[in-house]
CSV table of C-alpha atoms in Angstrom, one decimal:
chain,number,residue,atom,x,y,z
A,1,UNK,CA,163.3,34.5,60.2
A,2,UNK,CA,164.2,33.3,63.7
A,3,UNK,CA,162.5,29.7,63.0
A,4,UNK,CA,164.2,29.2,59.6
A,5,UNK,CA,167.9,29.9,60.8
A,6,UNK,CA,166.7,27.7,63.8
A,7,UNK,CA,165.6,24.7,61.6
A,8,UNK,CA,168.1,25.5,58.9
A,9,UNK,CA,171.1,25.4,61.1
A,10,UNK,CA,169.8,22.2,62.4
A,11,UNK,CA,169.0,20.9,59.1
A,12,UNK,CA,172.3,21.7,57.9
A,13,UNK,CA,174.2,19.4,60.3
A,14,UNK,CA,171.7,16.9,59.6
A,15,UNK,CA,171.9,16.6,56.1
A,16,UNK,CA,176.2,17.1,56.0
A,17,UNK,CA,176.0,14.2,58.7
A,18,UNK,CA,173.8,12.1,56.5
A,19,UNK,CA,176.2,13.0,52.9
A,20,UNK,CA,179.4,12.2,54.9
A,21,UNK,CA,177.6,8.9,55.9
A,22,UNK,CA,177.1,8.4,52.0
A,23,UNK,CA,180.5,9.6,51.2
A,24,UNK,CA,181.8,6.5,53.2
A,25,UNK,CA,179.4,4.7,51.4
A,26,UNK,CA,179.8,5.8,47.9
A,27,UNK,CA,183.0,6.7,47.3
A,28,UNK,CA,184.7,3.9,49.5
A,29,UNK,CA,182.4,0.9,50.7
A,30,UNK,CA,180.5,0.7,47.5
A,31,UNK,CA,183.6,1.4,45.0
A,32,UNK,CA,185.3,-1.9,47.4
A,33,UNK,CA,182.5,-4.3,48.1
A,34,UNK,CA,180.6,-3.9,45.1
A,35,UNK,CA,181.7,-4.7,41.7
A,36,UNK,CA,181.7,-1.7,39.2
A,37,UNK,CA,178.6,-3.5,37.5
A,38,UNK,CA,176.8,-4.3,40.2
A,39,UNK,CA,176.9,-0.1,41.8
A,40,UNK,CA,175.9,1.0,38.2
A,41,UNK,CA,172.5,-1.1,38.8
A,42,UNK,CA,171.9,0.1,42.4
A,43,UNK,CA,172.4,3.8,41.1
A,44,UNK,CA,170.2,3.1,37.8
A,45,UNK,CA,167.6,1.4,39.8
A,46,UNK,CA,167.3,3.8,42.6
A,47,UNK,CA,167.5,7.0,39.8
A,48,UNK,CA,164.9,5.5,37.4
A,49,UNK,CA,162.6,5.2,40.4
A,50,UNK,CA,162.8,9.1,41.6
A,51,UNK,CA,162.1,10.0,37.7
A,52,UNK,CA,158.9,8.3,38.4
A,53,UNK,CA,158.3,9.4,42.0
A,54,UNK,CA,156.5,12.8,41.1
A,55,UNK,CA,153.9,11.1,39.1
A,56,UNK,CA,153.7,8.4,42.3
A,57,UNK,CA,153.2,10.9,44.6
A,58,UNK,CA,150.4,12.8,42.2
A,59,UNK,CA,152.4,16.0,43.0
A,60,UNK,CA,150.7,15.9,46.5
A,61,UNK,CA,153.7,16.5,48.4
A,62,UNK,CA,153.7,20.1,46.9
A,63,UNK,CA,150.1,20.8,47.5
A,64,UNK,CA,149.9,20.3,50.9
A,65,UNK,CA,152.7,22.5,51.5
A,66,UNK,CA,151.0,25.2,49.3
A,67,UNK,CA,147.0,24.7,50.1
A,68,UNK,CA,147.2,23.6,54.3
A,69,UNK,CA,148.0,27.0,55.5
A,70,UNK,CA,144.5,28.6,53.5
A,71,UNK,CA,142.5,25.8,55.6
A,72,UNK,CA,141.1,27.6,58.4
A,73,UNK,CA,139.2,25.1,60.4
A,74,UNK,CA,140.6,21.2,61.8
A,75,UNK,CA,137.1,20.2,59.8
A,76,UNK,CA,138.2,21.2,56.5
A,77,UNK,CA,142.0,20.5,57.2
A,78,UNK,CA,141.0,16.8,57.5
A,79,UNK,CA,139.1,16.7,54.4
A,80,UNK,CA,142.1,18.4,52.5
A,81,UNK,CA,144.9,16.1,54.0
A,82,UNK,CA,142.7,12.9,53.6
A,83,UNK,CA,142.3,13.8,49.7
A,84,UNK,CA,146.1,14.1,50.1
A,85,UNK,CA,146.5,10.6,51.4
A,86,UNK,CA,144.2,9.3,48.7
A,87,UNK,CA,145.2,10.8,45.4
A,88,UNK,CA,148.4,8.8,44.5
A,89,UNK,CA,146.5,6.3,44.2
A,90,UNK,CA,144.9,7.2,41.1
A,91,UNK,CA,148.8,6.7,40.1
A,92,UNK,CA,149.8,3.7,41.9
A,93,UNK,CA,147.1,1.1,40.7
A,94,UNK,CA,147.5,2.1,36.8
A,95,UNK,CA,151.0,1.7,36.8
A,96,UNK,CA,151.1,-1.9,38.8
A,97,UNK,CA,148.7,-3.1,36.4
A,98,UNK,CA,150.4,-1.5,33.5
A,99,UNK,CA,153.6,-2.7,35.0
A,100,UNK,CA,152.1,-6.1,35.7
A,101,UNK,CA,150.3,-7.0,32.1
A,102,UNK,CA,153.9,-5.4,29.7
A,103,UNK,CA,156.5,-6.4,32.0
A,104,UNK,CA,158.3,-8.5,29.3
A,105,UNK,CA,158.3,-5.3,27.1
A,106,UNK,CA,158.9,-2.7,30.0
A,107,UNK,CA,162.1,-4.8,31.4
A,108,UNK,CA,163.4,-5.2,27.7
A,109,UNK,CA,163.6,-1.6,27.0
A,110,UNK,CA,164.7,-0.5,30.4
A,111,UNK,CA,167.7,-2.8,30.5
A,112,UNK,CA,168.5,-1.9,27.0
A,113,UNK,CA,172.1,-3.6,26.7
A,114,UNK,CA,172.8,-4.3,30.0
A,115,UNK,CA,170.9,-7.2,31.0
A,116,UNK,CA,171.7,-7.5,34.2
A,117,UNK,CA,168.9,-5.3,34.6
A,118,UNK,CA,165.9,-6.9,33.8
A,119,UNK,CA,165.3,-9.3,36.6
A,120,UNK,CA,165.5,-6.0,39.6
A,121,UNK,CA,162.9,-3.8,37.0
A,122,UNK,CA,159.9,-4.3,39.5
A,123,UNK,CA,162.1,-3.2,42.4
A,124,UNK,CA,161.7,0.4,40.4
A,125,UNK,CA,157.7,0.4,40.8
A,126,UNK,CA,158.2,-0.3,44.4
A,127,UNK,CA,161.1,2.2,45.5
A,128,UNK,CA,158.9,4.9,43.7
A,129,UNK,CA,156.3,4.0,45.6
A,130,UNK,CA,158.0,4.0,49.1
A,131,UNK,CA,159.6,7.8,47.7
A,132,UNK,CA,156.1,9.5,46.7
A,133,UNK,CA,154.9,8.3,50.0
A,134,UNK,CA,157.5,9.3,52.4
A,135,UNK,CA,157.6,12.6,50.2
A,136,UNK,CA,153.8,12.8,51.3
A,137,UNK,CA,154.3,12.4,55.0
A,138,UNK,CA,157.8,14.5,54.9
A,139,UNK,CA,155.6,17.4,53.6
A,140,UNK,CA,152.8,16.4,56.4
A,141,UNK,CA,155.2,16.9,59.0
A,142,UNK,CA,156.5,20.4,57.3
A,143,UNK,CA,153.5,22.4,57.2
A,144,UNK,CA,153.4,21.6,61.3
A,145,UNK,CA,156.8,23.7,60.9
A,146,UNK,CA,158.8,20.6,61.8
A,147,UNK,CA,161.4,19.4,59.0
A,148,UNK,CA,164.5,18.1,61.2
A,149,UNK,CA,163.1,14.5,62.0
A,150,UNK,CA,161.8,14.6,58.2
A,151,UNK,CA,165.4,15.7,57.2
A,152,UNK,CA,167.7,13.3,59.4
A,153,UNK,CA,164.9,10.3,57.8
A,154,UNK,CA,165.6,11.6,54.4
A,155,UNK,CA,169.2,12.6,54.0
A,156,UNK,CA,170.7,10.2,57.2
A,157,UNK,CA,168.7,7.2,57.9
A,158,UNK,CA,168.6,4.9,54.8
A,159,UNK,CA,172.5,5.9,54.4
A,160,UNK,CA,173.5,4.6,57.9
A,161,UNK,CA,171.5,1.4,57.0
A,162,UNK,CA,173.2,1.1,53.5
A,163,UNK,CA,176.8,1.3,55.4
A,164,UNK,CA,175.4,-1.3,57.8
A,165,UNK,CA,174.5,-4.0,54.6
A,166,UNK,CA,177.4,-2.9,52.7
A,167,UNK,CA,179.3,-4.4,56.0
A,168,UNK,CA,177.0,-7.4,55.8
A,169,UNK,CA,177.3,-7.7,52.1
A,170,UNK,CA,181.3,-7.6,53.0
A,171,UNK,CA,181.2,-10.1,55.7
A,172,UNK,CA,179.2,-12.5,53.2
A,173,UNK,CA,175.8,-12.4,55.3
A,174,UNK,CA,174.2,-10.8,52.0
A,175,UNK,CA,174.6,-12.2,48.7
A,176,UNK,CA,174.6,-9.1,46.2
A,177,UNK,CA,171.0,-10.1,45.2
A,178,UNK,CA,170.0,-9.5,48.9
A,179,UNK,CA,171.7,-7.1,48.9
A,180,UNK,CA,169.7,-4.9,46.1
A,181,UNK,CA,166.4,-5.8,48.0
A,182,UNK,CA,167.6,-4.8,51.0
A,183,UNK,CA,168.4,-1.6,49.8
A,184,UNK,CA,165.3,-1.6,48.4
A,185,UNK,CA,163.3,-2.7,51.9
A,186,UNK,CA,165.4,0.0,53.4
A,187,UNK,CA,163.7,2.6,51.5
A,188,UNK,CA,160.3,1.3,52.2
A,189,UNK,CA,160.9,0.9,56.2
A,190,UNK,CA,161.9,4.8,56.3
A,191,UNK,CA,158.3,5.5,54.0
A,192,UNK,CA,156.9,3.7,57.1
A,193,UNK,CA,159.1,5.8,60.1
A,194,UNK,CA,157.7,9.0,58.6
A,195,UNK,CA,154.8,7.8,58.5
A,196,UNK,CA,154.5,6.9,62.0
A,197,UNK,CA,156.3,10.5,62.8
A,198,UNK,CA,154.0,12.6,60.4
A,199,UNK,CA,150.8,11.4,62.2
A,200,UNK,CA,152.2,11.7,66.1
A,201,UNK,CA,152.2,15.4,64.9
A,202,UNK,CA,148.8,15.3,63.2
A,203,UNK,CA,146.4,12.1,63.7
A,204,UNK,CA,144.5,12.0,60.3
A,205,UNK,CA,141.0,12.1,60.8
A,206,UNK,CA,139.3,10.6,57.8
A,207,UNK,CA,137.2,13.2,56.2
A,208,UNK,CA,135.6,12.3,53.0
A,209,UNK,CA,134.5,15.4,52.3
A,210,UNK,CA,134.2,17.9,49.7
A,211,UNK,CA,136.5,21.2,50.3
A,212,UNK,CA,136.6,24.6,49.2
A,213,UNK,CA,138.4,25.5,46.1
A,214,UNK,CA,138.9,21.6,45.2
A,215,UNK,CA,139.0,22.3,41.7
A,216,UNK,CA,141.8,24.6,41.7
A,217,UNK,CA,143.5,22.3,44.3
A,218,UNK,CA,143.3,19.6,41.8
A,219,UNK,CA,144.0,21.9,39.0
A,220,UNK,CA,147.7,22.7,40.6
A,221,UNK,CA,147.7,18.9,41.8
A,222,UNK,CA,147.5,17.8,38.3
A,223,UNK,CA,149.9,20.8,36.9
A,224,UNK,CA,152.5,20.6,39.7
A,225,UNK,CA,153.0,16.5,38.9
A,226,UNK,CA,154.4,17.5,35.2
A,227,UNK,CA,156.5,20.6,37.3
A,228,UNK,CA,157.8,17.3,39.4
A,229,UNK,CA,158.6,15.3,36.8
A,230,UNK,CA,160.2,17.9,34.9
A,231,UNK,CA,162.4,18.6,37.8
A,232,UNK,CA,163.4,15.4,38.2
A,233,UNK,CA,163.9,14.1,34.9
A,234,UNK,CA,166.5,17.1,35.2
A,235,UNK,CA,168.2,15.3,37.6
A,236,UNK,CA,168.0,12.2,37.1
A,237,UNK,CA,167.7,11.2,33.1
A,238,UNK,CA,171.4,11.4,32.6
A,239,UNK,CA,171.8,8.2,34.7
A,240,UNK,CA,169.3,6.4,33.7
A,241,UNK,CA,170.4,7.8,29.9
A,242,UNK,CA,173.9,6.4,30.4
A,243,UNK,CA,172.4,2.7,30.6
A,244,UNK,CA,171.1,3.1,27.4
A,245,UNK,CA,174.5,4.1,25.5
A,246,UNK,CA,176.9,3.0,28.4
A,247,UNK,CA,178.2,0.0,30.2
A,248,UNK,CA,175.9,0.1,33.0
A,249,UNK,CA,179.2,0.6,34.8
A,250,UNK,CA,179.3,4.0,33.9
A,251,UNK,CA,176.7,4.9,35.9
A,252,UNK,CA,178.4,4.1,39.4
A,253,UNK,CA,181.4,6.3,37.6
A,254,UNK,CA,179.3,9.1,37.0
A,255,UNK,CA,177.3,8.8,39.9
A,256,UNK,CA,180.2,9.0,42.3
A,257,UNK,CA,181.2,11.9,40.6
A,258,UNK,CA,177.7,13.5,40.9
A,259,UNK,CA,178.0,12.4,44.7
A,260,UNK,CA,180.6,14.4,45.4
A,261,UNK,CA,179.2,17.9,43.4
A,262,UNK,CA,176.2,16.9,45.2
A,263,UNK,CA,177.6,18.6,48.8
A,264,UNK,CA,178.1,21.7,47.2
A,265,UNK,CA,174.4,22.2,47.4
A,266,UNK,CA,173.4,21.1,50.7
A,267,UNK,CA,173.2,24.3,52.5
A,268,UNK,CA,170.1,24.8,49.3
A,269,UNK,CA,168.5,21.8,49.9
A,270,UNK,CA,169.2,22.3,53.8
A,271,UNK,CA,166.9,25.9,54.0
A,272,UNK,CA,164.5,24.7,51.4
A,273,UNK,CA,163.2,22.2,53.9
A,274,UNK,CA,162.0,25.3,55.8
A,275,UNK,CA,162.2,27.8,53.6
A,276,UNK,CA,159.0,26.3,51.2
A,277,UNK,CA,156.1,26.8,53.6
A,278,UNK,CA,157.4,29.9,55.1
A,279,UNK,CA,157.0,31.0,51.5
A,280,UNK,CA,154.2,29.6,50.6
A,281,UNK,CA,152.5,31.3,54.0
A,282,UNK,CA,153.9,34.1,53.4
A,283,UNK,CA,152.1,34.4,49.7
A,284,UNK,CA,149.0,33.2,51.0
A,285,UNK,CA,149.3,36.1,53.3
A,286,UNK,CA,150.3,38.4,50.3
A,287,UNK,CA,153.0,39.5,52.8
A,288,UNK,CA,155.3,40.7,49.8
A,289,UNK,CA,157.7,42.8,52.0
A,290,UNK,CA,159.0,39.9,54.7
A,291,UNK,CA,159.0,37.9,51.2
A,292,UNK,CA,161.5,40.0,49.1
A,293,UNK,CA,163.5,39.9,52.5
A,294,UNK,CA,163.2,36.2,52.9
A,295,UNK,CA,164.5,35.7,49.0
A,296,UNK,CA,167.4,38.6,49.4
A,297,UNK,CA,169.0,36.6,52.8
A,298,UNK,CA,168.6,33.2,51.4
A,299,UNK,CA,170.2,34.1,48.2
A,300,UNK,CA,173.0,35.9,49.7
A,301,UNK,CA,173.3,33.5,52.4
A,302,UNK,CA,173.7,30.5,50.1
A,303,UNK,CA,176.0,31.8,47.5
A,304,UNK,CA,178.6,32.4,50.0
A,305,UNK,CA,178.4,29.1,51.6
A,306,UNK,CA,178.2,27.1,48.4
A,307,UNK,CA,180.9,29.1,47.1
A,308,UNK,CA,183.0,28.2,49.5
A,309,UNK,CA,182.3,24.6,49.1
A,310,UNK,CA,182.8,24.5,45.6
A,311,UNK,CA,186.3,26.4,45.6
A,312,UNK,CA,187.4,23.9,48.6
A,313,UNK,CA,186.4,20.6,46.5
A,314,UNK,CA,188.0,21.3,43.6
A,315,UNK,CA,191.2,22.5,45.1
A,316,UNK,CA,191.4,19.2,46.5
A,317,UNK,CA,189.4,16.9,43.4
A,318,UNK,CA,192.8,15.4,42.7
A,319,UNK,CA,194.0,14.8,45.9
A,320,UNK,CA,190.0,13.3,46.6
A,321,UNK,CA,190.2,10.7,43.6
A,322,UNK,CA,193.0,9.7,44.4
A,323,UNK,CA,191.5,7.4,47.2
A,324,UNK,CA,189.0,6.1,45.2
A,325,UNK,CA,189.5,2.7,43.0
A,326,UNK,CA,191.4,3.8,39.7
A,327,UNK,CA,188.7,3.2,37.0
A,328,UNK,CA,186.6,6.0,39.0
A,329,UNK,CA,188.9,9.0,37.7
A,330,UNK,CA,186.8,9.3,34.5
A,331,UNK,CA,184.1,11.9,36.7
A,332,UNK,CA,186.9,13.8,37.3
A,333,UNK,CA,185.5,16.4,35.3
A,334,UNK,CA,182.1,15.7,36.1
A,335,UNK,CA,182.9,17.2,39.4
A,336,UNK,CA,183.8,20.4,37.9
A,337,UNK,CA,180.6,20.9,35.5
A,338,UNK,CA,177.7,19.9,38.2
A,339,UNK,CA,179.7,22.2,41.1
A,340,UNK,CA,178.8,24.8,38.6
A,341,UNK,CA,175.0,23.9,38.1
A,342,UNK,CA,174.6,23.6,41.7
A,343,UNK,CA,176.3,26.6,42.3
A,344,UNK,CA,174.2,28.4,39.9
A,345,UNK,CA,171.1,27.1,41.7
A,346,UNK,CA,172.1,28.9,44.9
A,347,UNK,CA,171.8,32.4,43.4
A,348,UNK,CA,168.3,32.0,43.6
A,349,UNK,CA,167.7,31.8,47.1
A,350,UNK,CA,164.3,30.5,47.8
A,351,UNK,CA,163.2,31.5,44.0
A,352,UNK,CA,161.4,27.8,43.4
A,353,UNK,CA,159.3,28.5,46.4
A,354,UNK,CA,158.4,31.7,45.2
A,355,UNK,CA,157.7,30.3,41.9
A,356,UNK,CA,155.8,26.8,42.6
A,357,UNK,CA,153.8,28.4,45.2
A,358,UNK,CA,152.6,31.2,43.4
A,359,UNK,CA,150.1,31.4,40.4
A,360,UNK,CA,153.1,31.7,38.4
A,361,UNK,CA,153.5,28.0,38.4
A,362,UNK,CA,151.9,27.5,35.1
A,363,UNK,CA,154.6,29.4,33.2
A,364,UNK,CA,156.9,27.4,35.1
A,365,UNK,CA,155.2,24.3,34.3
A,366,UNK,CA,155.6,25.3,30.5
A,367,UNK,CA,159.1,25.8,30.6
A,368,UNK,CA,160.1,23.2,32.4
A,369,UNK,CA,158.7,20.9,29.9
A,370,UNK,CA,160.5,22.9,27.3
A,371,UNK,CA,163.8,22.3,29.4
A,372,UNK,CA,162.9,18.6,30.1
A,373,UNK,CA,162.7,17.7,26.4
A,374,UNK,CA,165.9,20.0,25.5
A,375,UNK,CA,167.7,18.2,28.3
A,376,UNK,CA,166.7,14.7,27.3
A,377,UNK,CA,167.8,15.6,23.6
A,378,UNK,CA,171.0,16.9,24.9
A,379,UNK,CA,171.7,13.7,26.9
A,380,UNK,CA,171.1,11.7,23.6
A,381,UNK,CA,173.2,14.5,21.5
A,382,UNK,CA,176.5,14.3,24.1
A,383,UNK,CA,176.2,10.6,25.6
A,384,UNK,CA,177.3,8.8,22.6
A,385,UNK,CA,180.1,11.5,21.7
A,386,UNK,CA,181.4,12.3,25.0
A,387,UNK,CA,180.2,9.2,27.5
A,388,UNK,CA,179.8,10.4,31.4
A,389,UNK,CA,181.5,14.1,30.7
A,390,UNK,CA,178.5,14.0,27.6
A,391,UNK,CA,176.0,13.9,30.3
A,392,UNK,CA,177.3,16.6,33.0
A,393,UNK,CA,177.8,18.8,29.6
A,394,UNK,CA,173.9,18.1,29.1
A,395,UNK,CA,172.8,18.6,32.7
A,396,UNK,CA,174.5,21.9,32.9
A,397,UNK,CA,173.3,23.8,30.0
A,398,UNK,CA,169.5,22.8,30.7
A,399,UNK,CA,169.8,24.0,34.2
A,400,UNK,CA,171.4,26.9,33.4
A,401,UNK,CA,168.8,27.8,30.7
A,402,UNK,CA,166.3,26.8,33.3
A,403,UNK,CA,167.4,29.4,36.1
A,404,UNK,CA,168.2,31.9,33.5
């Protein structure tokens, strides 16, 4: 346990470093230099492209946290980590020629009403891409037990250089078009940092190879991309779901809103980093006892700190909106239904580990489809009666079902 309160403590100030970079940014900078219009489309880009990450990444950031451990020799760790490197492939090339030969018909229905949209579509393909791959090399560097470089890269870095072209964007060195690619280039150039830092801990040596148990490796490769997807069209459908019944405003409202629920379950997504391939080592081990006490601490642990977190935000949620821009207040109550969902989430301690990392993942797999289809039809049920509050309303009942 010594090495997870180790790497979660340190993740933890990491990752509440890198939110109260993006509070700055989100719910002052942005609101202030951006138009209301022109945040929506930055958030519904940027969301639209982690729906599609999990299929990018061919669900291979999960595998190699689940499969490296059972690999024995450095022979057989290279041929498992350079199938790794490979697979999302198989993903990436359909999808840019998909992408490329229906763009016309893929940027019409994606922009739905809001046509501002259609000319930043093929920024999506390529922000999914740079997010499955630094997913890839954040999990590389996690199974050699090292998460706090991964986790200042993923929660920190692209925020600080998002204040730093907000400033620019301000001082009229970016045009707002500029600024969206930059964004955009920002995302790509940390892909490329974690690259660099996954392979200083672990050269690749390129192994073409076959390797034991590839079939089931595939098998849960294959199953765990639907698990990803699932998961994230969870999280992310409401957003891009607003664009299609909303003013594409409405998405920077919401999304402020969700920004701000969002810190209630960083102490979750803080362990996790660590937590997931202690637990899926520990299961490979079939080391049940230090597991039950692994999920008993990490449950306890992070109710009481996100409990705490959510009672002190909305104590102050009045006092909070009332330094953002005026048309914001409508996520007021969004604020109120997420904290709940994430607050929910941190009853289960380390529960997804347990879960994705075990051969119980098929059930999970089933379900979460289940959940992903009741939570789309919720989305489309509440959106065009109740607008932003619709979509937290949605969220909240399809997690809840989920963890229950």
């Amino acid at each position: 346990m010594g090495v997870v309160v180790n790497q979660s403590i340190k993740n933890t100030i990491v990752t509440y470093l890198g939110f109260g970079i993006g509070a700055i940014n989100v719910l002052f900078l942005y609101t202030s230099f951006l138009s209301d219009e022109y945040f929506g489309l930055v958030s519904y880009l940027l969301s639209t492209a982690n729906i599609m990450m999990p299929l990018m990444a061919f669900g291979v950031h999960n595998t190699i946290v689940k499969f490296y451990s059972s690999f024995k020799t450095k022979q057989s760790q290279n041929s498992f980590l350079t199938l790794m490197l490979f697979l999302p492939l198989l993903v990436i090339i359909p999808f840019g020629l998909i992408g490329h030969f229906a763009f016309s018909y893929i940027s019409s229905w994606l922009a739905a009403d809001n046509k501002i949209v259609v000319d930043y579509v093929w920024l999506v393909y390529i922000a999914a891409i740079t997010f499955a791959y630094f997913e890839v090399f954040y999990a590389w560097s996690k199974v050699q037990m090292q998460t706090v470089f991964g986790n200042f890269m993923k929660e920190v870095f692209h925020r600080l250089c998002t204040t730093l072209l907000l400033l620019m964007l301000h001082a009229g060195y970016l045009s707002v078009n500029q600024f969206i690619y930059s964004v955009v280039g920002v995302y790509t150039l940390r892909m490329l940092i974690m690259k660099l830092y996954a392979f200083s801990l672990r050269l690749p040596k390129l192994k073409f190879e076959r390797i034991p148990n590839v079939s089931r490796i595939l098998k849960y490769t294959t199953l765990i991309i639907v698990a990803g997807s699932v998961a994230n069209v969870i999280l992310e459908i409401d957003k891009f779901m607003i664009n299609r019944y909303e003013a594409i405003e409405n998405v920077a409202y919401y999304g402020v809103a969700i920004y701000i629920a969002t810190v209630i379950g960083v102490p979750y997504r803080s362990m996790y980093q660590i937590v997931n391939p202690l637990t899926a080592k520990l299961l490979n081990e079939k080391n049940k006892i230090d597991l039950k006490i692994l999920y008993q601490k990490s449950s306890l642990t992070l109710f009481i700190i996100t409990g705490f977190i959510f009672l002190m935000i909305i104590l102050n949620i009045n006092e909070l909106y009332k330094l953002i821009n005026e048309s914001y207040v409508d996520g007021l109550i969004v604020v109120f239904i997420i904290g709940l969902t994430k607050l929910s989430d941190s009853l289960l301690g380390n529960n997804n580990a347990i879960l994705f990392n075990s051969d119980y993942y098929r059930m999970v797999l089933v379900l979460g489809v289940l959940l992903a289809v009741l939570t789309i039809v919720l989305n489309m049920v509440f959106i065009p009666l109740y607008g932003i509050n619709g979509a937290a309303f949605a969220t909240f009942i399809a997690i809840l079902i989920y963890n229950i």
